[in-house]
């Protein structure tokens, strides 16, 4: 059993119910966040709150809570779920949909209250510091077929789900995406980094990718640790010829990739730069 939050109440997840007329259900009309916590300490709370605010504003939903209220809900969810998730590695999912309407009509309805849902789930432990102890990822590669507003953390995730499933069907862990110009953008549920000659590269933010909070913490952490990093576009060839490839997300932190589309990256093992990067990330993540 775990405890969820629904429209102001904390209750067992199995008892949390919404109407089938909720626009989140009918249209995927909502915004979500996933915030990692370790031993009750959240990572990147400021960034998650800012992205939630800008996502809600981008789709004209009034933010139902201020930052203090969101922080209190998060802390209560962590506290109430700690007995059920004893590892203390707890992800908090927040979801705000436009709310429940009486009809199914595309236009934003007037005067409906957003539906606010939160639940807790176990995430992987923090990444180890030693490259021999980390799970290495293998990924597929395909053209991004999603919409042109990938910077909005929308609950309409069918495009991402289909890209992720490509990887599953190829027996790998994720799918890296490129645009029609052959530039890498992100992955179906992660941001992407490559390393070449000890310099770290990640695509710059625009409408083709989510402004990942882990990405942003990592960029600051690398700069603090004097790891050279550049936000710049790179091609499929650059990806395949990189010394190292990494994915980043709230639940994976920074995860090394050793194979793309069946081709080994570098020597096919987790690299030394990953080890430097994860140390820099851990040193900074609770400060960010
Ligand atoms: N890109 C996509 C498409 C995602 O779904 C996610 C996370 O869910 C990310 C990037 C990474 O974002 P964050 O680091 O904020 O988890």
Short mmCIF file of C-alpha atoms and ligand atoms in Angstrom, two decimals:
data_model
loop_
_atom_site.label_atom_id
_atom_site.label_comp_id
_atom_site.label_asym_id
_atom_site.label_seq_id
_atom_site.Cartn_x
_atom_site.Cartn_y
_atom_site.Cartn_z
CA UNK A 1 0.00 0.00 0.00
CA UNK A 2 1.09 3.58 -0.56
CA UNK A 3 -0.51 6.90 0.26
CA UNK A 4 -1.58 9.29 -2.48
CA UNK A 5 -2.69 12.92 -2.54
CA UNK A 6 -5.89 13.83 -4.39
CA UNK A 7 -7.45 17.30 -4.38
CA UNK A 8 -6.41 18.17 -0.84
CA UNK A 9 -6.69 14.73 0.79
CA UNK A 10 -4.14 12.06 1.66
CA UNK A 11 -5.57 8.58 1.15
CA UNK A 12 -4.54 5.05 0.16
CA UNK A 13 -3.64 5.01 -3.55
CA UNK A 14 -6.21 2.26 -4.16
CA UNK A 15 -8.95 4.61 -2.92
CA UNK A 16 -7.93 7.61 -5.07
CA UNK A 17 -10.58 8.00 -7.78
CA UNK A 18 -11.20 10.59 -10.50
CA UNK A 19 -14.06 11.07 -12.94
CA UNK A 20 -13.74 9.60 -16.46
CA UNK A 21 -14.78 13.10 -17.60
CA UNK A 22 -11.50 14.49 -16.26
CA UNK A 23 -9.71 16.24 -19.13
CA UNK A 24 -6.49 14.62 -18.02
CA UNK A 25 -8.10 11.27 -18.86
CA UNK A 26 -9.94 12.37 -22.03
CA UNK A 27 -7.31 14.65 -23.59
CA UNK A 28 -4.06 14.25 -21.63
CA UNK A 29 -4.75 17.90 -20.76
CA UNK A 30 -2.37 18.46 -17.89
CA UNK A 31 1.16 18.97 -16.61
CA UNK A 32 3.24 16.69 -14.40
CA UNK A 33 6.49 16.55 -12.46
CA UNK A 34 8.61 13.75 -11.00
CA UNK A 35 10.78 14.78 -8.06
CA UNK A 36 13.36 12.40 -6.63
CA UNK A 37 13.99 12.29 -2.88
CA UNK A 38 16.64 10.36 -0.98
CA UNK A 39 16.20 9.92 2.79
CA UNK A 40 13.51 12.64 2.62
CA UNK A 41 15.79 15.16 0.86
CA UNK A 42 14.38 16.31 -2.50
CA UNK A 43 16.67 17.00 -5.46
CA UNK A 44 16.12 20.08 -7.60
CA UNK A 45 12.93 21.22 -5.87
CA UNK A 46 13.40 24.83 -6.98
CA UNK A 47 13.78 23.78 -10.62
CA UNK A 48 10.84 21.36 -10.50
CA UNK A 49 8.60 24.06 -9.03
CA UNK A 50 9.68 26.61 -11.65
CA UNK A 51 9.06 24.13 -14.49
CA UNK A 52 5.65 23.16 -13.08
CA UNK A 53 4.72 26.83 -12.89
CA UNK A 54 5.82 27.59 -16.44
CA UNK A 55 4.16 24.41 -17.82
CA UNK A 56 0.83 25.29 -16.17
CA UNK A 57 1.08 28.85 -17.42
CA UNK A 58 1.90 27.62 -20.99
CA UNK A 59 -1.42 25.74 -21.07
CA UNK A 60 -3.40 28.33 -19.07
CA UNK A 61 -4.09 26.31 -15.92
CA UNK A 62 -3.89 28.33 -12.71
CA UNK A 63 -1.27 26.85 -10.40
CA UNK A 64 -3.42 25.46 -7.57
CA UNK A 65 -0.70 25.84 -4.90
CA UNK A 66 2.19 28.10 -4.07
CA UNK A 67 5.68 26.72 -3.67
CA UNK A 68 5.40 26.33 0.11
CA UNK A 69 2.19 24.34 -0.24
CA UNK A 70 3.74 22.06 -2.89
CA UNK A 71 6.77 21.54 -0.63
CA UNK A 72 4.46 20.61 2.27
CA UNK A 73 2.52 18.12 0.13
CA UNK A 74 5.79 16.57 -1.02
CA UNK A 75 7.13 16.32 2.54
CA UNK A 76 3.87 14.76 3.77
CA UNK A 77 3.80 12.22 0.93
CA UNK A 78 7.40 11.24 1.71
CA UNK A 79 6.67 10.95 5.43
CA UNK A 80 3.45 8.96 5.00
CA UNK A 81 5.03 6.61 2.46
CA UNK A 82 8.32 5.99 4.27
CA UNK A 83 6.96 2.90 6.09
CA UNK A 84 6.00 1.38 2.73
CA UNK A 85 9.22 2.34 0.91
CA UNK A 86 11.88 1.59 3.54
CA UNK A 87 14.84 2.19 1.18
CA UNK A 88 14.08 5.92 1.47
CA UNK A 89 14.58 6.30 -2.32
CA UNK A 90 11.23 7.87 -3.07
CA UNK A 91 10.03 9.52 -6.27
CA UNK A 92 7.11 11.92 -5.97
CA UNK A 93 4.80 12.30 -8.96
CA UNK A 94 2.65 15.43 -9.17
CA UNK A 95 -0.04 15.82 -11.81
CA UNK A 96 -2.32 18.80 -12.41
CA UNK A 97 -5.03 18.32 -15.03
CA UNK A 98 -7.43 21.01 -16.23
CA UNK A 99 -10.17 19.25 -14.25
CA UNK A 100 -13.48 17.48 -14.76
CA UNK A 101 -15.97 18.78 -17.33
CA UNK A 102 -19.60 17.77 -17.90
CA UNK A 103 -19.04 17.27 -21.64
CA UNK A 104 -16.23 16.29 -23.98
CA UNK A 105 -15.40 19.46 -25.90
CA UNK A 106 -11.92 20.57 -26.91
CA UNK A 107 -12.10 24.24 -25.83
CA UNK A 108 -10.98 25.10 -22.30
CA UNK A 109 -14.12 25.09 -20.13
CA UNK A 110 -14.83 28.02 -17.82
CA UNK A 111 -14.85 27.64 -14.07
CA UNK A 112 -13.64 24.13 -13.49
CA UNK A 113 -11.13 23.38 -10.76
CA UNK A 114 -7.89 21.58 -11.67
CA UNK A 115 -7.51 17.98 -10.50
CA UNK A 116 -4.37 17.62 -8.40
CA UNK A 117 -2.91 14.18 -7.89
CA UNK A 118 0.31 12.99 -6.26
CA UNK A 119 1.73 9.61 -5.44
CA UNK A 120 4.98 8.09 -4.21
CA UNK A 121 6.99 5.26 -5.73
CA UNK A 122 10.35 3.64 -5.16
CA UNK A 123 13.18 4.88 -7.36
CA UNK A 124 16.60 3.33 -7.92
CA UNK A 125 19.21 4.14 -5.29
CA UNK A 126 21.59 7.03 -6.03
CA UNK A 127 24.10 6.06 -8.72
CA UNK A 128 27.29 4.44 -7.41
CA UNK A 129 30.57 6.34 -7.67
CA UNK A 130 32.46 3.47 -9.27
CA UNK A 131 31.97 2.84 -12.99
CA UNK A 132 32.18 -0.92 -12.42
CA UNK A 133 29.10 -0.85 -10.20
CA UNK A 134 26.74 1.10 -12.44
CA UNK A 135 24.06 -0.29 -14.72
CA UNK A 136 25.09 0.50 -18.31
CA UNK A 137 22.31 1.34 -20.76
CA UNK A 138 21.78 0.20 -24.34
CA UNK A 139 19.54 2.37 -26.49
CA UNK A 140 17.73 2.46 -29.81
CA UNK A 141 17.85 5.49 -32.10
CA UNK A 142 15.03 6.91 -34.20
CA UNK A 143 13.57 10.10 -35.62
CA UNK A 144 11.49 12.12 -33.19
CA UNK A 145 7.85 11.86 -34.26
CA UNK A 146 6.36 13.86 -31.37
CA UNK A 147 4.89 17.36 -31.44
CA UNK A 148 6.66 20.72 -31.59
CA UNK A 149 6.17 21.65 -27.93
CA UNK A 150 8.43 19.11 -26.28
CA UNK A 151 9.62 21.77 -23.79
CA UNK A 152 6.22 21.48 -22.03
CA UNK A 153 6.07 18.62 -19.52
CA UNK A 154 2.64 17.57 -20.71
CA UNK A 155 0.82 14.47 -19.51
CA UNK A 156 0.04 13.75 -23.21
CA UNK A 157 2.87 11.24 -23.48
CA UNK A 158 1.73 8.87 -26.23
CA UNK A 159 4.53 10.06 -28.54
CA UNK A 160 7.11 9.38 -25.82
CA UNK A 161 5.49 6.04 -24.96
CA UNK A 162 5.70 4.87 -28.59
CA UNK A 163 9.37 5.89 -28.84
CA UNK A 164 10.16 4.16 -25.54
CA UNK A 165 8.38 1.03 -26.80
CA UNK A 166 10.66 0.94 -29.87
CA UNK A 167 13.53 0.41 -27.44
CA UNK A 168 11.63 -2.22 -25.49
CA UNK A 169 10.91 -4.13 -28.71
CA UNK A 170 14.61 -4.01 -29.60
CA UNK A 171 15.50 -5.39 -26.17
CA UNK A 172 17.20 -2.16 -25.01
CA UNK A 173 16.51 0.36 -22.24
CA UNK A 174 15.67 3.67 -23.99
CA UNK A 175 15.38 5.37 -27.38
CA UNK A 176 17.47 8.39 -28.32
CA UNK A 177 15.75 10.77 -30.74
CA UNK A 178 16.99 12.92 -33.61
CA UNK A 179 15.20 15.58 -35.62
CA UNK A 180 14.72 15.55 -39.41
CA UNK A 181 18.08 17.33 -39.80
CA UNK A 182 19.83 14.41 -38.08
CA UNK A 183 20.54 16.39 -34.89
CA UNK A 184 20.16 14.62 -31.55
CA UNK A 185 17.50 16.23 -29.35
CA UNK A 186 16.80 14.04 -26.30
CA UNK A 187 15.53 10.53 -25.48
CA UNK A 188 11.95 9.38 -24.90
CA UNK A 189 12.22 10.01 -21.14
CA UNK A 190 15.71 11.49 -20.63
CA UNK A 191 18.10 14.18 -21.81
CA UNK A 192 21.26 13.19 -23.70
CA UNK A 193 24.94 14.06 -23.25
CA UNK A 194 27.99 12.98 -25.24
CA UNK A 195 31.68 13.27 -24.40
CA UNK A 196 34.40 13.85 -26.99
CA UNK A 197 38.04 14.51 -26.06
CA UNK A 198 37.04 15.14 -22.43
CA UNK A 199 34.49 17.82 -23.35
CA UNK A 200 30.82 17.19 -22.46
CA UNK A 201 28.14 18.27 -24.96
CA UNK A 202 24.36 18.44 -24.60
CA UNK A 203 21.82 19.95 -27.03
CA UNK A 204 20.74 23.52 -26.20
CA UNK A 205 17.22 24.08 -24.89
CA UNK A 206 14.47 24.75 -27.41
CA UNK A 207 11.03 23.39 -28.29
CA UNK A 208 12.51 20.02 -29.29
CA UNK A 209 13.39 18.88 -25.79
CA UNK A 210 12.34 19.00 -22.18
CA UNK A 211 14.39 21.34 -19.98
CA UNK A 212 15.38 18.48 -17.68
CA UNK A 213 16.09 19.41 -14.08
CA UNK A 214 18.79 16.74 -13.85
CA UNK A 215 20.35 18.20 -17.02
CA UNK A 216 20.38 21.65 -15.48
CA UNK A 217 21.83 20.49 -12.13
CA UNK A 218 24.44 18.46 -14.04
CA UNK A 219 25.52 21.47 -16.13
CA UNK A 220 26.06 23.54 -12.98
CA UNK A 221 27.76 20.66 -11.19
CA UNK A 222 30.17 20.09 -14.09
CA UNK A 223 31.11 23.76 -14.26
CA UNK A 224 31.77 23.81 -10.51
CA UNK A 225 33.96 20.72 -10.87
CA UNK A 226 35.89 22.22 -13.83
CA UNK A 227 34.53 19.65 -16.27
CA UNK A 228 34.37 21.38 -19.65
CA UNK A 229 30.80 21.46 -20.92
CA UNK A 230 29.07 23.00 -23.95
CA UNK A 231 25.41 23.32 -24.88
CA UNK A 232 25.57 22.74 -28.62
CA UNK A 233 23.88 20.70 -31.32
CA UNK A 234 25.44 17.43 -32.44
CA UNK A 235 24.65 14.91 -35.14
CA UNK A 236 23.92 11.19 -35.26
CA UNK A 237 27.54 10.66 -36.40
CA UNK A 238 28.83 12.66 -33.42
CA UNK A 239 26.72 10.47 -31.15
CA UNK A 240 27.93 7.21 -32.67
CA UNK A 241 31.57 8.39 -32.64
CA UNK A 242 31.48 9.84 -29.13
CA UNK A 243 33.88 8.60 -26.45
CA UNK A 244 30.94 8.36 -24.03
CA UNK A 245 27.16 8.82 -24.13
CA UNK A 246 25.01 9.53 -21.05
CA UNK A 247 21.31 9.91 -20.32
CA UNK A 248 19.95 12.09 -17.52
CA UNK A 249 16.64 12.08 -15.68
CA UNK A 250 15.28 12.51 -12.19
CA UNK A 251 14.95 8.78 -11.59
CA UNK A 252 18.24 7.75 -13.31
CA UNK A 253 20.47 10.71 -12.37
CA UNK A 254 23.29 10.38 -14.95
CA UNK A 255 23.26 6.96 -16.61
CA UNK A 256 26.02 5.74 -18.94
CA UNK A 257 25.13 4.33 -22.38
CA UNK A 258 27.48 1.74 -23.90
CA UNK A 259 25.58 0.81 -27.04
CA UNK A 260 23.44 2.77 -29.55
CA UNK A 261 21.52 0.86 -32.23
CA UNK A 262 23.71 -2.20 -31.66
CA UNK A 263 26.96 -0.19 -32.06
CA UNK A 264 29.43 0.08 -29.18
CA UNK A 265 30.18 3.57 -27.86
CA UNK A 266 33.91 4.11 -27.29
CA UNK A 267 35.39 0.81 -26.13
CA UNK A 268 31.94 -0.45 -25.12
CA UNK A 269 32.52 0.13 -21.41
CA UNK A 270 31.48 2.85 -18.97
CA UNK A 271 34.02 5.67 -19.27
CA UNK A 272 36.18 7.61 -16.82
CA UNK A 273 34.39 10.88 -17.58
CA UNK A 274 31.13 9.33 -16.37
CA UNK A 275 32.83 8.61 -13.05
CA UNK A 276 33.96 12.26 -12.75
CA UNK A 277 30.52 13.46 -13.79
CA UNK A 278 28.58 11.40 -11.25
CA UNK A 279 30.90 12.52 -8.46
CA UNK A 280 30.38 16.17 -9.45
CA UNK A 281 26.62 15.55 -9.62
CA UNK A 282 26.43 13.94 -6.16
CA UNK A 283 28.58 16.71 -4.65
CA UNK A 284 26.12 19.33 -5.89
CA UNK A 285 22.64 17.80 -6.21
CA UNK A 286 21.33 18.66 -2.74
CA UNK A 287 22.71 22.20 -2.97
CA UNK A 288 21.08 22.99 -6.35
N1 LIG B 1 13.16 14.42 -21.48
C1 LIG B 1 11.99 13.79 -21.38
C2 LIG B 1 11.16 13.58 -22.60
C3 LIG B 1 11.52 13.34 -20.12
O1 LIG B 1 10.32 12.73 -20.02
C4 LIG B 1 12.34 13.55 -18.98
C5 LIG B 1 11.90 13.11 -17.65
O2 LIG B 1 10.86 12.56 -17.46
C6 LIG B 1 13.57 14.20 -19.13
C7 LIG B 1 13.95 14.63 -20.40
C8 LIG B 1 14.46 14.45 -17.95
O3 LIG B 1 13.91 15.45 -17.12
P1 LIG B 1 14.22 15.51 -15.56
O4 LIG B 1 15.71 15.54 -15.43
O5 LIG B 1 13.60 16.76 -15.11
O6 LIG B 1 13.65 14.29 -14.95
#
